[in-house]
Coordinates of C-alpha atoms in Angstrom, one line a residue:
Chain W
M287 CA 0.0 0.0 0.0
K288 CA 1.1 3.5 -0.8
K289 CA 2.9 5.2 2.1
R290 CA 0.8 8.4 2.4
T291 CA 1.8 11.2 4.7
V292 CA -0.1 12.1 7.8
E293 CA -1.4 15.3 6.1
E294 CA -2.6 13.3 3.1
L295 CA -4.4 10.8 5.3
K296 CA -6.1 13.6 7.2
E297 CA -7.5 14.9 3.9
I298 CA -8.7 11.4 3.0
A299 CA -10.3 11.0 6.5
K300 CA -12.1 14.3 5.9
D301 CA -13.4 13.1 2.5
L302 CA -14.5 9.7 4.0
R303 CA -16.4 11.5 6.8
K304 CA -18.3 13.6 4.2
K305 CA -19.2 10.5 2.4
V306 CA -20.4 8.8 5.5
V307 CA -22.7 11.7 6.3
T308 CA -23.9 11.9 2.8
M309 CA -24.6 8.2 2.7
V310 CA -26.6 8.2 5.9
Y311 CA -28.4 11.4 4.9
E312 CA -29.4 9.9 1.5
A313 CA -30.5 6.6 3.1
Q314 CA -32.1 8.5 5.9
S315 CA -30.9 5.5 8.0
G316 CA -27.6 4.3 9.4
H317 CA -25.1 4.9 12.1
P318 CA -23.1 8.2 11.8
G319 CA -21.7 8.6 15.3
G320 CA -19.5 5.5 15.5
S321 CA -18.6 5.8 11.8
L322 CA -17.1 9.2 12.5
S323 CA -15.2 8.2 15.6
A324 CA -13.6 5.2 13.9
A325 CA -12.9 7.2 10.6
D326 CA -9.3 8.0 11.3
F327 CA -8.2 4.5 12.1
V328 CA -10.1 3.0 9.2
T329 CA -8.5 5.6 6.9
A330 CA -5.0 4.8 8.1
C331 CA -5.6 1.0 7.6
Y332 CA -7.0 1.2 4.1
F333 CA -4.9 4.1 2.8
R334 CA -1.5 3.4 4.3
E335 CA -1.1 0.2 6.3
M336 CA -2.9 -2.7 4.7
N337 CA -2.0 -4.7 1.7
V338 CA -5.2 -5.0 -0.3
D339 CA -6.0 -5.0 -4.0
P340 CA -9.2 -3.2 -5.0
K341 CA -9.1 -5.0 -8.4
N342 CA -8.8 -8.4 -6.7
P343 CA -10.7 -8.2 -3.5
K344 CA -10.2 -11.9 -2.7
W345 CA -6.5 -11.9 -3.3
E346 CA -5.2 -14.7 -1.1
D347 CA -2.3 -12.8 0.5
R348 CA -4.3 -9.6 1.4
D349 CA -4.5 -8.3 4.8
R350 CA -7.9 -8.8 6.4
F351 CA -10.2 -6.1 7.9
V352 CA -12.9 -7.1 10.3
L353 CA -15.3 -4.4 11.4
S354 CA -16.6 -6.1 14.5
K355 CA -18.7 -3.1 15.4
G356 CA -20.5 -3.7 12.1
H357 CA -23.1 -1.0 12.4
V358 CA -20.5 1.6 11.5
C359 CA -20.1 0.1 8.0
P360 CA -20.6 3.4 6.3
I361 CA -17.0 4.3 7.0
Q362 CA -15.8 1.0 5.7
Y363 CA -18.0 1.3 2.6
A364 CA -16.7 4.9 2.0
A365 CA -13.1 3.6 2.2
L366 CA -13.8 0.6 -0.1
G367 CA -15.7 2.8 -2.6
T368 CA -13.0 5.4 -2.7
L369 CA -10.3 2.8 -3.3
G370 CA -12.3 1.3 -6.1
F371 CA -13.4 -2.0 -4.7
F372 CA -16.7 -1.0 -6.4
P373 CA -17.8 2.0 -8.4
E374 CA -18.0 5.1 -6.1
E375 CA -21.6 5.8 -7.1
V376 CA -22.6 2.6 -5.4
L377 CA -22.1 4.6 -2.2
H378 CA -25.4 6.3 -3.0
T379 CA -27.2 2.9 -2.5
L380 CA -26.6 2.3 1.2
R381 CA -29.4 0.3 2.7
Q382 CA -31.4 0.2 -0.5
E383 CA -33.0 -3.0 -1.8
G384 CA -30.5 -5.0 -3.9
S385 CA -27.5 -2.9 -2.8
P386 CA -24.3 -4.7 -1.8
L387 CA -24.1 -2.0 0.9
Q388 CA -26.4 -3.7 3.4
G389 CA -27.3 -2.1 6.7
H390 CA -24.7 -4.3 8.3
P391 CA -21.9 -5.7 6.2
N392 CA -22.1 -8.9 4.4
M393 CA -19.9 -10.7 1.9
H394 CA -21.8 -9.7 -1.2
C395 CA -19.9 -6.4 -0.9
P396 CA -16.4 -6.6 -2.5
G397 CA -13.8 -6.1 0.3
I398 CA -15.9 -7.4 3.2
D399 CA -14.1 -10.5 4.7
I400 CA -16.9 -11.6 7.1
P401 CA -20.4 -10.5 7.9
T402 CA -20.8 -8.5 11.1
G403 CA -23.4 -6.6 12.9
S404 CA -24.2 -8.8 15.9
L405 CA -21.7 -7.4 18.4
G406 CA -18.9 -9.5 19.8
Q407 CA -18.9 -12.0 16.9
G408 CA -16.6 -10.4 14.4
F409 CA -13.7 -10.4 16.7
A410 CA -13.8 -14.2 17.1
C411 CA -13.8 -14.5 13.4
A412 CA -10.8 -12.2 13.1
V413 CA -9.0 -14.5 15.6
G414 CA -9.9 -17.5 13.4
M415 CA -8.6 -15.7 10.3
A416 CA -5.4 -14.9 12.1
I417 CA -5.0 -18.6 13.2
G418 CA -5.5 -19.8 9.7
L419 CA -3.1 -17.3 8.1
K420 CA -0.5 -18.2 10.7
I421 CA -0.8 -21.9 10.1
D422 CA -0.2 -21.2 6.4
N423 CA 2.8 -19.0 7.1
K424 CA 1.1 -16.1 5.3
P425 CA 2.5 -12.7 5.7
S426 CA -1.1 -11.3 5.9
R427 CA -2.3 -9.5 9.0
V428 CA -5.7 -9.1 10.4
F429 CA -7.1 -5.7 11.5
A430 CA -10.1 -5.7 13.7
V431 CA -12.1 -2.7 14.9
L432 CA -14.1 -3.1 18.2
G433 CA -16.4 -0.8 19.9
D434 CA -15.9 0.0 23.6
G435 CA -19.6 -0.8 24.2
E436 CA -19.1 -4.0 22.3
C437 CA -16.5 -5.1 24.8
Q438 CA -19.4 -5.8 27.2
E439 CA -20.0 -8.9 25.1
G440 CA -18.5 -12.0 26.8
E441 CA -17.4 -13.5 23.4
I442 CA -14.9 -10.6 23.0
W443 CA -12.9 -12.1 26.0
E444 CA -13.2 -15.6 24.8
A445 CA -11.7 -14.5 21.6
A446 CA -9.0 -12.5 23.3
A447 CA -7.9 -15.5 25.3
T448 CA -7.7 -17.5 22.1
A449 CA -5.5 -14.8 20.5
N450 CA -3.1 -15.1 23.4
K451 CA -3.0 -18.9 23.3
Y452 CA -2.2 -19.0 19.6
Q453 CA 0.3 -16.1 19.9
L454 CA -1.4 -14.1 17.2
D455 CA 1.2 -11.4 16.4
N456 CA -0.5 -11.0 13.1
L457 CA -3.7 -9.6 14.8
I458 CA -4.1 -5.9 15.4
V459 CA -7.2 -4.8 17.4
F460 CA -8.3 -1.2 17.6
V461 CA -10.9 -0.4 20.3
D462 CA -12.8 2.7 19.4
V463 CA -13.3 4.1 22.9
N464 CA -15.9 6.9 22.3
N465 CA -17.5 6.2 25.7
L466 CA -21.0 6.2 24.3
Q467 CA -23.5 3.5 23.6
I468 CA -27.2 3.6 22.8
D469 CA -28.5 3.9 26.3
G470 CA -25.9 6.5 27.5
T471 CA -22.2 6.5 28.4
T472 CA -20.5 3.2 28.8
D473 CA -19.7 4.3 32.4
E474 CA -23.5 4.6 33.1
V475 CA -24.6 1.5 31.1
M476 CA -21.9 -0.9 32.1
P477 CA -18.5 0.4 33.2
N478 CA -15.6 -1.1 31.1
L479 CA -13.0 -0.1 33.7
D480 CA -9.6 0.1 32.1
L481 CA -9.9 -1.7 28.7
G482 CA -6.1 -1.4 28.1
E483 CA -5.4 -3.3 31.4
K484 CA -8.0 -5.9 30.5
F485 CA -6.5 -6.6 27.1
K486 CA -3.0 -6.6 28.7
A487 CA -4.2 -9.2 31.2
F488 CA -5.3 -11.2 28.2
G489 CA -1.7 -11.2 26.8
F490 CA -2.0 -8.3 24.4
E491 CA 0.6 -5.6 23.7
I492 CA -1.2 -2.4 24.5
Y493 CA -1.0 1.0 22.8
N494 CA -2.9 3.9 24.4
I495 CA -3.5 6.7 22.0
D496 CA -5.8 9.5 20.8
G497 CA -7.7 7.5 18.3
N498 CA -8.6 10.7 16.3
D499 CA -5.0 11.9 16.0
M500 CA -3.7 10.6 12.7
A501 CA -0.1 11.2 13.5
Q502 CA -0.4 9.0 16.6
I503 CA -2.3 6.3 14.7
V504 CA 0.4 6.2 12.0
R505 CA 3.2 6.2 14.5
T506 CA 1.5 3.3 16.4
L507 CA 0.9 1.3 13.3
D508 CA 4.6 1.8 12.4
T509 CA 5.7 0.5 15.8
I510 CA 3.4 -2.5 15.6
R511 CA 4.7 -3.4 12.2
M512 CA 8.2 -3.7 13.7
H513 CA 6.9 -6.2 16.3
S514 CA 5.2 -8.5 13.8
H515 CA 7.0 -11.5 15.1
D516 CA 7.0 -11.1 18.9
H517 CA 4.2 -13.8 19.4
K518 CA 1.9 -11.2 21.0
P519 CA -1.4 -9.9 19.6
K520 CA -1.7 -6.1 19.6
C521 CA -4.4 -3.8 20.9
I522 CA -4.7 -0.1 20.3
I523 CA -6.9 1.6 22.8
G524 CA -8.0 4.6 20.9
Q525 CA -9.7 7.4 22.8
T526 CA -12.1 8.9 20.3
T527 CA -15.1 11.3 20.0
K528 CA -18.3 9.9 18.8
G529 CA -19.6 12.0 15.9
K530 CA -16.1 13.4 15.4
G531 CA -16.0 16.4 13.0
V532 CA -19.7 17.3 13.2
S533 CA -20.4 20.0 15.8
Y534 CA -23.8 18.9 16.9
M535 CA -23.0 15.1 16.8
E536 CA -19.9 15.2 18.9
N537 CA -20.3 13.3 22.2
V538 CA -24.1 13.0 21.7
A539 CA -25.3 9.5 22.3
S540 CA -28.5 10.0 20.3
W541 CA -26.5 10.4 17.1
H542 CA -25.7 6.7 17.3
G543 CA -28.2 5.5 14.7
V544 CA -30.0 8.6 13.5
A545 CA -29.8 10.3 10.0
P546 CA -29.5 14.1 9.7
N547 CA -32.2 16.2 8.1
K548 CA -31.4 18.5 5.2
E549 CA -30.4 21.4 7.4
Q550 CA -28.4 19.2 9.7
Y551 CA -26.7 17.6 6.6
E552 CA -25.7 21.0 5.2
Q553 CA -24.3 22.0 8.6
A554 CA -22.4 18.7 8.9
M555 CA -20.8 19.2 5.5
K556 CA -19.8 22.7 6.4
D557 CA -18.4 21.6 9.8
L558 CA -16.3 18.9 8.1
E559 CA -15.0 21.2 5.4
E560 CA -14.2 24.2 7.5
G561 CA -13.9 22.9 11.0
F562 CA -15.7 24.5 13.9
Chain T
M257 CA -26.0 -57.4 17.4
E258 CA -22.8 -55.5 17.7
K259 CA -23.1 -52.1 19.2
K260 CA -21.0 -48.9 18.8
A261 CA -21.7 -45.2 19.5
T262 CA -21.9 -43.1 16.4
R263 CA -19.6 -40.6 18.1
N264 CA -16.9 -43.3 17.7
G265 CA -17.7 -43.6 14.0
F266 CA -17.2 -39.8 13.7
G267 CA -13.9 -39.8 15.6
E268 CA -12.5 -42.7 13.6
E269 CA -13.5 -41.2 10.2
M270 CA -12.0 -37.9 11.2
V271 CA -8.6 -39.6 11.7
V272 CA -8.8 -40.9 8.1
L273 CA -10.0 -37.5 6.7
G274 CA -7.4 -35.5 8.6
K275 CA -4.6 -37.4 6.8
E276 CA -6.2 -37.1 3.4
N277 CA -6.9 -33.4 3.6
K278 CA -4.6 -31.1 5.5
N279 CA -7.2 -28.3 5.4
I280 CA -9.5 -30.2 7.7
F281 CA -9.4 -29.0 11.2
I282 CA -11.1 -29.7 14.5
V283 CA -12.0 -26.8 16.7
D284 CA -12.6 -28.3 20.2
A285 CA -14.2 -26.7 23.2
D286 CA -12.6 -28.8 25.9
I287 CA -14.7 -31.9 25.6
G288 CA -12.7 -33.5 22.8
K289 CA -12.2 -36.8 24.7
S290 CA -15.8 -37.2 25.2
C291 CA -16.6 -36.3 21.6
K292 CA -13.9 -38.7 20.3
T293 CA -11.6 -36.2 18.7
D294 CA -8.6 -37.3 20.8
G295 CA -7.4 -39.7 18.0
F296 CA -7.4 -36.8 15.5
A297 CA -5.8 -34.4 18.0
H298 CA -3.0 -36.9 18.7
A299 CA -2.4 -37.8 15.0
Y300 CA -2.5 -34.2 13.7
P301 CA -1.8 -31.7 16.5
E302 CA -1.1 -29.0 13.9
Q303 CA -4.7 -29.4 12.6
H304 CA -6.3 -29.3 16.0
I305 CA -7.5 -26.1 17.8
N306 CA -8.9 -26.1 21.3
V307 CA -10.5 -22.9 22.4
G308 CA -11.4 -24.1 25.8
I309 CA -14.9 -23.8 27.4
A310 CA -16.0 -21.1 24.9
E311 CA -18.4 -22.5 22.4
Q312 CA -19.6 -19.1 21.0
N313 CA -16.0 -18.2 20.3
A314 CA -15.4 -21.7 18.7
A315 CA -18.1 -21.0 16.2
G316 CA -16.6 -17.6 15.3
V317 CA -13.0 -18.9 15.1
A318 CA -14.2 -21.6 12.8
A319 CA -15.9 -19.1 10.6
G320 CA -12.8 -17.0 10.4
M321 CA -10.7 -20.1 9.5
A322 CA -13.2 -21.1 6.8
T323 CA -12.7 -17.7 5.2
V324 CA -9.0 -18.5 4.7
G325 CA -9.7 -21.9 3.1
K326 CA -9.8 -24.2 6.1
I327 CA -12.5 -26.8 6.7
P328 CA -13.2 -26.6 10.4
F329 CA -15.3 -29.1 12.3
V330 CA -16.5 -27.5 15.6
V331 CA -17.0 -30.3 18.0
T332 CA -19.0 -30.2 21.2
Y333 CA -22.2 -31.6 22.7
A334 CA -25.4 -31.1 20.7
V335 CA -27.0 -28.9 23.3
F336 CA -24.2 -26.4 23.1
G337 CA -23.5 -26.8 19.4
S338 CA -27.0 -25.9 18.6
L339 CA -28.3 -23.5 21.3
R340 CA -25.2 -22.0 23.0
M341 CA -23.7 -21.3 19.5
C342 CA -26.9 -20.7 17.8
E343 CA -26.6 -17.0 16.8
M344 CA -22.9 -17.4 15.9
I345 CA -23.8 -20.2 13.6
R346 CA -26.6 -18.1 12.1
Q347 CA -24.6 -14.9 11.7
E348 CA -21.1 -16.0 10.9
I349 CA -21.5 -19.5 9.4
A350 CA -25.0 -20.0 7.8
Y351 CA -25.5 -16.4 6.5
P352 CA -22.2 -16.2 4.6
R353 CA -22.6 -19.9 3.8
L354 CA -19.1 -20.7 5.1
N355 CA -17.6 -24.2 4.9
V356 CA -17.9 -25.0 8.7
K357 CA -19.2 -28.2 10.1
I358 CA -20.8 -28.5 13.6
A359 CA -20.3 -32.0 14.7
C360 CA -22.0 -32.9 18.0
S361 CA -22.1 -35.8 20.3
H362 CA -24.7 -36.4 23.0
G363 CA -27.7 -35.8 20.7
G364 CA -31.2 -36.3 22.0
L365 CA -31.8 -38.0 25.3
T366 CA -28.6 -40.1 25.1
P367 CA -26.7 -38.1 27.8
A368 CA -29.4 -39.8 29.9
N369 CA -27.7 -39.7 33.3
D370 CA -26.6 -36.1 32.9
G371 CA -30.1 -34.9 33.0
A372 CA -32.0 -32.3 31.1
S373 CA -29.2 -29.7 31.0
H374 CA -27.2 -31.9 28.6
Q375 CA -30.0 -33.5 26.7
A376 CA -30.4 -31.9 23.3
I377 CA -34.0 -32.3 22.3
E378 CA -34.4 -29.1 20.3
D379 CA -31.1 -29.0 18.4
M380 CA -32.1 -30.4 15.0
G381 CA -35.3 -28.3 14.9
V382 CA -33.4 -25.1 15.7
M383 CA -30.8 -25.8 13.1
R384 CA -33.5 -26.7 10.6
T385 CA -35.0 -23.2 10.7
I386 CA -31.7 -21.5 9.7
P387 CA -31.3 -20.9 6.0
N388 CA -28.3 -22.6 4.3
M389 CA -28.1 -25.2 7.0
T390 CA -27.9 -29.0 6.4
V391 CA -29.0 -31.1 9.4
I392 CA -28.1 -34.8 9.7
M393 CA -28.3 -37.6 12.2
P394 CA -26.7 -41.0 11.2
A395 CA -28.4 -44.2 12.3
D396 CA -25.3 -46.3 13.2
Y397 CA -21.5 -46.5 13.3
W398 CA -21.1 -47.0 9.6
A399 CA -23.6 -44.3 8.6
A400 CA -21.8 -41.9 11.0
R401 CA -18.5 -42.6 9.2
K402 CA -20.0 -42.2 5.7
L403 CA -22.0 -39.1 6.5
T404 CA -19.0 -37.5 8.3
R405 CA -17.0 -38.0 5.1
A406 CA -20.0 -36.7 3.1
I407 CA -20.2 -33.4 5.0
A408 CA -16.4 -33.0 4.8
E409 CA -16.7 -33.2 1.0
Y410 CA -19.8 -31.0 0.9
D411 CA -18.9 -27.3 0.5
G412 CA -21.2 -25.5 3.0
P413 CA -22.4 -25.4 6.6
A414 CA -23.7 -28.6 8.2
F415 CA -24.9 -29.8 11.6
I416 CA -24.4 -33.5 12.3
R417 CA -25.5 -35.1 15.5
F418 CA -24.3 -38.3 17.2
T419 CA -25.3 -40.6 20.0
R420 CA -23.4 -40.8 23.3
D421 CA -24.3 -44.5 23.9
A422 CA -23.5 -47.5 21.9
I423 CA -26.3 -48.4 19.4
P424 CA -26.7 -51.4 17.2
I425 CA -24.7 -51.6 14.0
I426 CA -27.3 -52.1 11.2
Y427 CA -25.2 -51.3 8.1
D428 CA -21.9 -52.4 6.9
E429 CA -19.0 -50.6 5.4
N430 CA -20.4 -51.0 1.9
T431 CA -23.6 -49.2 2.6
E432 CA -23.6 -45.8 0.8
F433 CA -25.2 -42.6 2.1
T434 CA -25.9 -39.4 0.2
I435 CA -26.7 -36.1 2.0
G436 CA -30.4 -35.3 1.4
K437 CA -31.2 -38.7 0.1
A438 CA -33.2 -41.1 2.3
H439 CA -31.8 -44.6 2.7
I440 CA -34.4 -47.3 2.5
A441 CA -33.5 -49.6 5.3
R442 CA -36.3 -52.0 4.6
E443 CA -38.8 -52.2 1.7
G444 CA -42.5 -52.7 2.6
K445 CA -46.0 -51.9 1.3
D446 CA -48.4 -51.7 4.2
I447 CA -47.0 -48.9 6.4
A448 CA -44.0 -46.6 6.3
I449 CA -41.8 -46.0 9.3
I450 CA -39.6 -42.9 8.8
A451 CA -37.0 -42.5 11.4
N452 CA -33.5 -41.2 12.0
G453 CA -30.6 -41.9 14.3
D454 CA -30.9 -44.8 16.6
M455 CA -34.6 -44.7 16.1
V456 CA -34.1 -46.4 12.7
C457 CA -33.2 -49.5 14.6
Y458 CA -36.4 -49.1 16.6
G459 CA -38.2 -49.0 13.3
L460 CA -36.5 -52.1 12.0
D461 CA -37.3 -54.0 15.2
A462 CA -40.9 -52.9 14.9
A463 CA -41.0 -54.0 11.3
A464 CA -39.7 -57.4 12.2
K465 CA -42.5 -57.8 14.8
L466 CA -45.1 -56.5 12.4
A467 CA -43.9 -59.0 9.8
E468 CA -44.8 -61.8 12.2
E469 CA -48.3 -60.5 12.1
G470 CA -48.4 -60.2 8.4
I471 CA -47.9 -56.5 8.1
D472 CA -45.2 -55.4 5.7
A473 CA -43.5 -52.2 7.0
K474 CA -41.2 -50.0 5.0
V475 CA -38.5 -48.4 7.1
V476 CA -36.9 -45.2 5.8
D477 CA -33.7 -43.9 7.3
M478 CA -34.2 -40.1 6.9
H479 CA -30.7 -39.2 8.1
T480 CA -30.9 -35.7 6.6
I481 CA -33.9 -33.8 7.9
K482 CA -32.7 -30.7 5.9
P483 CA -32.7 -30.7 2.9
L484 CA -35.5 -33.3 3.4
D485 CA -35.8 -36.0 0.7
V486 CA -39.3 -34.9 -0.3
D487 CA -39.5 -37.5 -3.0
A488 CA -38.9 -40.3 -0.5
V489 CA -41.7 -38.9 1.6
K490 CA -44.0 -38.5 -1.4
D491 CA -43.3 -42.2 -2.3
C492 CA -44.6 -43.2 1.1
I493 CA -47.6 -40.9 0.7
N494 CA -48.5 -42.1 -2.8
N495 CA -47.7 -45.8 -2.4
I496 CA -48.6 -46.5 1.3
G497 CA -50.4 -43.5 2.7
K498 CA -49.8 -44.5 6.3
I499 CA -46.6 -43.0 7.9
I500 CA -45.2 -43.3 11.4
T501 CA -42.2 -41.0 12.3
V502 CA -39.8 -41.8 15.0
E503 CA -37.1 -39.6 16.4
D504 CA -35.2 -38.9 19.6
H505 CA -36.1 -35.1 19.4
N506 CA -38.9 -32.9 20.5
I507 CA -42.1 -33.6 18.7
I508 CA -41.9 -30.0 17.5
N509 CA -39.9 -29.1 14.5
G510 CA -37.9 -32.2 14.0
L511 CA -38.2 -35.1 11.6
G512 CA -42.0 -35.6 12.3
S513 CA -42.7 -32.0 11.6
A514 CA -40.7 -32.0 8.4
V515 CA -42.6 -35.1 7.2
C516 CA -45.9 -33.5 8.2
E517 CA -45.2 -30.4 6.1
V518 CA -44.8 -32.5 3.0
V519 CA -47.9 -34.6 3.8
A520 CA -50.0 -31.5 4.5
E521 CA -49.0 -29.9 1.2
A522 CA -49.7 -33.2 -0.6
G523 CA -53.2 -33.1 0.7
K524 CA -53.3 -36.8 1.3
G525 CA -51.7 -39.4 3.7
R526 CA -51.7 -39.5 7.4
V527 CA -48.9 -39.4 10.0
I528 CA -48.5 -40.6 13.6
R529 CA -45.4 -39.0 15.2
F530 CA -43.2 -40.6 17.9
G531 CA -40.9 -38.2 19.6
I532 CA -40.3 -36.3 22.9
Q533 CA -43.5 -34.9 24.1
D534 CA -42.5 -31.3 24.4
Q535 CA -41.1 -31.8 27.9
F536 CA -37.7 -31.8 29.5
G537 CA -35.9 -34.9 30.4
E538 CA -34.2 -36.0 33.7
S539 CA -31.5 -38.2 35.0
A540 CA -32.6 -41.8 34.2
P541 CA -31.6 -44.7 32.0
Y542 CA -31.9 -43.8 28.3
H543 CA -34.5 -46.5 27.5
R544 CA -36.6 -45.2 30.5
L545 CA -36.6 -41.7 29.1
L546 CA -37.7 -42.9 25.7
E547 CA -40.5 -45.0 27.4
K548 CA -41.7 -41.9 29.3
N549 CA -42.2 -40.2 26.0
G550 CA -44.0 -43.2 24.6
I551 CA -41.1 -44.3 22.3
T552 CA -40.9 -48.1 22.5
V553 CA -40.9 -50.8 19.8
D554 CA -44.2 -52.1 21.1
A555 CA -45.8 -48.8 20.9
I556 CA -44.7 -48.4 17.3
V557 CA -46.1 -51.9 16.5
A558 CA -49.4 -51.1 18.2
A559 CA -49.7 -47.8 16.4
A560 CA -49.0 -49.5 13.1
K561 CA -51.6 -52.2 13.7
N562 CA -54.2 -49.7 14.8
F563 CA -53.5 -47.2 12.0

């Protein structure tokens, strides 16, 4: 994958965020908040870190990407469409009948490696992929994005234990810690305590960063790449802002799964372009 | 008659398959010894994953492995392999139609002494309602070996259920089985007994007793309840009309239900169902649990005579 600069990646992230808001606005349905919080990490993966081939989505030696918090698929679709996994105009069909861009990702969409949407499950699949790739001595790595709310699912910790047992140094987990879930803050609904310490206790190498700071993300991924053979799975705890980049969405739980109206859409596009 | 548990047939066939195809894996969840995967694990440790007591994760890990070209068999007890893992099977295995096999010992009431917590009486029905799923219960040791091989060769998700206890061997190594195709265990013209698993042997025993009284019973081994061999059921409807189903499964949504669906749509024929009477089991000898649900050879014979 092309080694883009941090500044170039920031511009791409801005573009992908606009596409996310546009998709959700046009569909009048979808999950903008978490898509925007995860946008920077997703951008860094697809536009700098991962080996993928948009013209050959099933290329055997590709890196895998598992969006375990599958409801934020608009950001993944935006990345895949921009890279050319499918024609960019398909982005206008989110959640429409017959569209490969289902409300939650499935494998009819080029570039999707596993269906997700039922929280907790994608991560176990990512672990299975990493096990299989390691058995075959493939250089491919597996990138998984988890929500902090999702970490309330017990299956996450079953999978984490398995990642430790099989020494999956080809597995990179990003936990999108935006501290919000549908019913409120994670602290209110079900406190996660220190997720970094938890993953550390499960044998992961931990990286605590600002998950919306592109420079930190890139630096962390560079570091992780240098430790690809240390027998330890990696976990980036990314502190993020839900709704990042849109003034009225930032840190507001109710923007989890709601589409903006016309006025809100225009405001969002302005916020993303000009900052606020 | 020689007896062997079908779980042994599974375990032995997996040892053969594991050598032939290095992409075949077993994903265990700590009960490998009981599910007879120890031979495979010992012979091919590099093809054996044990995720511990974490069945939901086992299903997800297997799905992930299937996406990179492996053929994983998730092995556990039927109650966990159907219910504990249910949504993971639906979302990550059946929905993307991945090549994962769920192979379960302790089907039906066979874990008799363990009590209701371990008795899988809903498993096949639950699996039958999930799109893309194939659901199988072999009738004896040889059928277990043949059908284990068949699902390994089949590209898609499948659920196969074995017995804990030794059951009579009614076939031999030359008997052939095809997924979705009923095996006619006995030809007959007066009444059709459609059964699966160890209940096929009950059907054959009933047929033998009926023969003494001049009643010629056909016995159909419907090892695959999904996809159901509709033509085999229609043959029974059109040529006999009287059908008895026998299964070690809840009376709801198993073999009997599947057969009734065909009969209802055909608009002719009649069915009497033997199965678990929509009630939980308990710790007791296996044959006693079957008796408590009215599943005995004598009861099948009586039903056939009074049909």
